[in-house]
PDB file of C-alpha atoms in Angstrom:
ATOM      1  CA  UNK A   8      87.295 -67.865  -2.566  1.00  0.00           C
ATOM      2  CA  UNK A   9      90.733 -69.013  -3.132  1.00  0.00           C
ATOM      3  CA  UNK A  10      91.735 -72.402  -4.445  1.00  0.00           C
ATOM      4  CA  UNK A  11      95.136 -73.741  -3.599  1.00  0.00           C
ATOM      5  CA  UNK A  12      95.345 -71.492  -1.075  1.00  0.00           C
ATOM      6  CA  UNK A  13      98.955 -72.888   0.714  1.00  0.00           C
ATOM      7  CA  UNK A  14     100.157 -70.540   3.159  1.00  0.00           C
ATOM      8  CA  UNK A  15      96.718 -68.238   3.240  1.00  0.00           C
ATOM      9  CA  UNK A  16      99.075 -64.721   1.359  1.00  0.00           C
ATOM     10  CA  UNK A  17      96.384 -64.285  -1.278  1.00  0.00           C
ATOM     11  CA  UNK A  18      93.430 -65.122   1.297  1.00  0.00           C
ATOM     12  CA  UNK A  19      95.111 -62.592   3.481  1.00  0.00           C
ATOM     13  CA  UNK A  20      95.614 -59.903   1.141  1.00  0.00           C
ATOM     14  CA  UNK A  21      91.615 -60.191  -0.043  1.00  0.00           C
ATOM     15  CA  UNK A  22      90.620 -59.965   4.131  1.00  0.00           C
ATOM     16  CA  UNK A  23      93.115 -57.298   4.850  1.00  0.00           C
ATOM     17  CA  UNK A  24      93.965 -55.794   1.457  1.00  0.00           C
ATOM     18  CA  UNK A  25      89.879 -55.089   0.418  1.00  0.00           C
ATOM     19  CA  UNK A  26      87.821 -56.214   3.221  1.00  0.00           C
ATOM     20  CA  UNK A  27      86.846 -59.389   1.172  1.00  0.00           C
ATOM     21  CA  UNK A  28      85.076 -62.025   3.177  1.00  0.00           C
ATOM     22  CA  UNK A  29      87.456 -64.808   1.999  1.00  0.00           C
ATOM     23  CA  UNK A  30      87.057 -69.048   2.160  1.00  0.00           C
ATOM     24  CA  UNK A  31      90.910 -70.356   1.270  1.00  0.00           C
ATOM     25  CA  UNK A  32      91.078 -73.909   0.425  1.00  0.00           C
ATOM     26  CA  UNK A  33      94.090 -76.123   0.697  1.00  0.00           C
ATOM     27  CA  UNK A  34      94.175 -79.846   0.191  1.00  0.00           C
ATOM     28  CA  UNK A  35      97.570 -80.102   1.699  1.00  0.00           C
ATOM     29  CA  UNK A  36      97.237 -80.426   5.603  1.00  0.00           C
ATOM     30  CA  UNK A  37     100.595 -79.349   6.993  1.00  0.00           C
ATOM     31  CA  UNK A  38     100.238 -76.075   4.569  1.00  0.00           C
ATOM     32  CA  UNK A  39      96.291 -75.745   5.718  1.00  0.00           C
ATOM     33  CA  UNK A  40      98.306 -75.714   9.709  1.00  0.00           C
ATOM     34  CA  UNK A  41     101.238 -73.034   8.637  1.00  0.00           C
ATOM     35  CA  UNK A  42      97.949 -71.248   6.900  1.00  0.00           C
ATOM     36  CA  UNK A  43      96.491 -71.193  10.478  1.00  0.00           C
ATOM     37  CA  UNK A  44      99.733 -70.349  12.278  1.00  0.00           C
ATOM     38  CA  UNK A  45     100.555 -67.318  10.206  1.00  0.00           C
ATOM     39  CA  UNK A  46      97.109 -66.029  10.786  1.00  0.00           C
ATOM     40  CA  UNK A  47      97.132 -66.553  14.249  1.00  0.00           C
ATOM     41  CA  UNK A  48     100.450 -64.862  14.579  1.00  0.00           C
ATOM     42  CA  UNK A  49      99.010 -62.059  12.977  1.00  0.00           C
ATOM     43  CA  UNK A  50      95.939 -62.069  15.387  1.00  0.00           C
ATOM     44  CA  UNK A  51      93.794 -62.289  12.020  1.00  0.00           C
ATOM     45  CA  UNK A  52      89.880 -63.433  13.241  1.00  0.00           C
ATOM     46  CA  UNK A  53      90.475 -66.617  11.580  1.00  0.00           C
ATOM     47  CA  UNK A  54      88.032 -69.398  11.450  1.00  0.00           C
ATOM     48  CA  UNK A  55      89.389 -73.188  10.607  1.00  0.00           C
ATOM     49  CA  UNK A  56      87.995 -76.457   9.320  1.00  0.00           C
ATOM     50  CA  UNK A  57      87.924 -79.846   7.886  1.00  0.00           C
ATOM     51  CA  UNK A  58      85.778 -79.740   4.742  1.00  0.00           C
ATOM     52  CA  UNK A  59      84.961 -83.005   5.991  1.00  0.00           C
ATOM     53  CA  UNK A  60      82.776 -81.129   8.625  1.00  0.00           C
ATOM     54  CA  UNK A  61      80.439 -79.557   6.496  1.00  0.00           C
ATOM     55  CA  UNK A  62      78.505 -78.722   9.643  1.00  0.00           C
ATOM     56  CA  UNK A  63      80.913 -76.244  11.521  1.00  0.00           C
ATOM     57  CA  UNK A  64      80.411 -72.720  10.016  1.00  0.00           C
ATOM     58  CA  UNK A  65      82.653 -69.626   9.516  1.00  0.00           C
ATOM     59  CA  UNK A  66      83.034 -67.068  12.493  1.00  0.00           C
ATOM     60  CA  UNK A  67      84.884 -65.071  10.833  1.00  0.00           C
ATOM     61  CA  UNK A  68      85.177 -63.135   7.559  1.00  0.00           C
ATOM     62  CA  UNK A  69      88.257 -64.812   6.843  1.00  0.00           C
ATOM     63  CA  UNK A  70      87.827 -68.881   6.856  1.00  0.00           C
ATOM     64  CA  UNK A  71      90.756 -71.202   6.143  1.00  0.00           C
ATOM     65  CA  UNK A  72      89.725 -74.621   5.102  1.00  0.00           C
ATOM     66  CA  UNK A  73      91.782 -77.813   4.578  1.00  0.00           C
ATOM     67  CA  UNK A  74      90.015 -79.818   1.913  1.00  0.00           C
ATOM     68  CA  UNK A  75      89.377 -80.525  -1.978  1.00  0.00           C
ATOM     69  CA  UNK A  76      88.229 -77.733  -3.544  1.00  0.00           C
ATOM     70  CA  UNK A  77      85.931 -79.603  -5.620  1.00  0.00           C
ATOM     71  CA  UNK A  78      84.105 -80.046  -2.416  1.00  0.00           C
ATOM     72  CA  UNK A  79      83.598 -76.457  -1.739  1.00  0.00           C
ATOM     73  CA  UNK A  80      80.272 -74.649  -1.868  1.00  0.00           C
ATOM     74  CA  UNK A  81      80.285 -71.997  -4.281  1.00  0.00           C
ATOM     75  CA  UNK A  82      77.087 -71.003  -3.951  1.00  0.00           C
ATOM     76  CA  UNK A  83      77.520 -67.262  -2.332  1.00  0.00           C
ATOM     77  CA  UNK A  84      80.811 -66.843  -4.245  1.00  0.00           C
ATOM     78  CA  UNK A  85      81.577 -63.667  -5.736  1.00  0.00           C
ATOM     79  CA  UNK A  86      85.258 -64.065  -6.623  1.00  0.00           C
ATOM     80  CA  UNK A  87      87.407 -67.316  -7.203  1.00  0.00           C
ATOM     81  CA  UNK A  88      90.881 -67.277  -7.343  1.00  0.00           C
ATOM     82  CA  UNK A  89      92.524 -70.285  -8.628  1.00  0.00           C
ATOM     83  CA  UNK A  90      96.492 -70.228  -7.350  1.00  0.00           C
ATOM     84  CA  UNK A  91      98.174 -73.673  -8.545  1.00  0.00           C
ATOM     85  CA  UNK A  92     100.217 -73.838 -11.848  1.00  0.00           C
ATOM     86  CA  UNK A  93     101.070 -77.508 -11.251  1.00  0.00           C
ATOM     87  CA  UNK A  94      97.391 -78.588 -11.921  1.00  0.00           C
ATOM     88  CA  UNK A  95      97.089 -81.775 -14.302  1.00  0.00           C
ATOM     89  CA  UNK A  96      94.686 -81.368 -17.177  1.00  0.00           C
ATOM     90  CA  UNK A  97      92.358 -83.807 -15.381  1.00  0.00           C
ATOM     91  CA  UNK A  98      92.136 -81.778 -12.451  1.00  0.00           C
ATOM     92  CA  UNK A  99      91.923 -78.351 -14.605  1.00  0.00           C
ATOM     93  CA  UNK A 100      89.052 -80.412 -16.779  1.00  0.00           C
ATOM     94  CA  UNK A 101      86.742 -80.837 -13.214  1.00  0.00           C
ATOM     95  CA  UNK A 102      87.732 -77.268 -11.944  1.00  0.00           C
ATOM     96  CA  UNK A 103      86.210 -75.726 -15.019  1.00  0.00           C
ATOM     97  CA  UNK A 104      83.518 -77.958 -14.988  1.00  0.00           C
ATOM     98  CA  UNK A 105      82.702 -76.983 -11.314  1.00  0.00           C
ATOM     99  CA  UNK A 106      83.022 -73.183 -11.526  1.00  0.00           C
ATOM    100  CA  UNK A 107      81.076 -73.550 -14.934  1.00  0.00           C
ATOM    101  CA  UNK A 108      78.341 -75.462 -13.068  1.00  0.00           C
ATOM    102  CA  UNK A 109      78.514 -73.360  -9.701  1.00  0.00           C
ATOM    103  CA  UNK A 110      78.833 -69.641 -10.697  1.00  0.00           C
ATOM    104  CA  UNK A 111      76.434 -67.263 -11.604  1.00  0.00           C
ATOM    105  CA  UNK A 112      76.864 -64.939 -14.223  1.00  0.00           C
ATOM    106  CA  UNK A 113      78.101 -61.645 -12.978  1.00  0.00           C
TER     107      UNK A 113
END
């Protein structure tokens, strides 16, 4: 899982780099749309979707998905990469809260 994912590089590099399924999430939608271009023009099996539509599933072991990441289901998540620097403390604050809550030991 990769939060603040922008352009999809570090999703990417998990797919095609280790053969990591990998869920990228980017609040941002016109870097969620290069995310999906880039992919595409790499013929990467790329699934997209709204986090609003909880209801549309990955096809693919690599899923791009434009939406807060303090939406995200973290329930089968192994890894989680968090990628911003320009967090505010607030925001930090509920991250750590969420992966604290979410993640199992391990």
């Amino acid at each position: 899982v990769v939060f603040g994912s922008a352009l999809g590089l570090l999703a990417f590099y998990g797919f095609l780099g280790f053969n990591l399924r990998t869920t990228a999430y980017e609040i941002l939608p016109e870097l969620s749309q290069w995310a999906l271009c880039v992919a595409k023009g790499f013929d990467l099996p790329v699934s997209y979707r709204q986090i609003s539509n909880p209801h549309v599933r990955a096809v693919s072991s690599l899923e791009l998905v434009e939406g807060d990441m303090l939406k995200a289901d973290l329930s089968g998540a192994r890894i989680v990469m968090l990628t911003s620097q320009c967090w505010d403390k607030p925001l930090i604050q509920m991250v750590q809260r969420k992966l604290s809550n979410e993640l199992v030991p391990g």
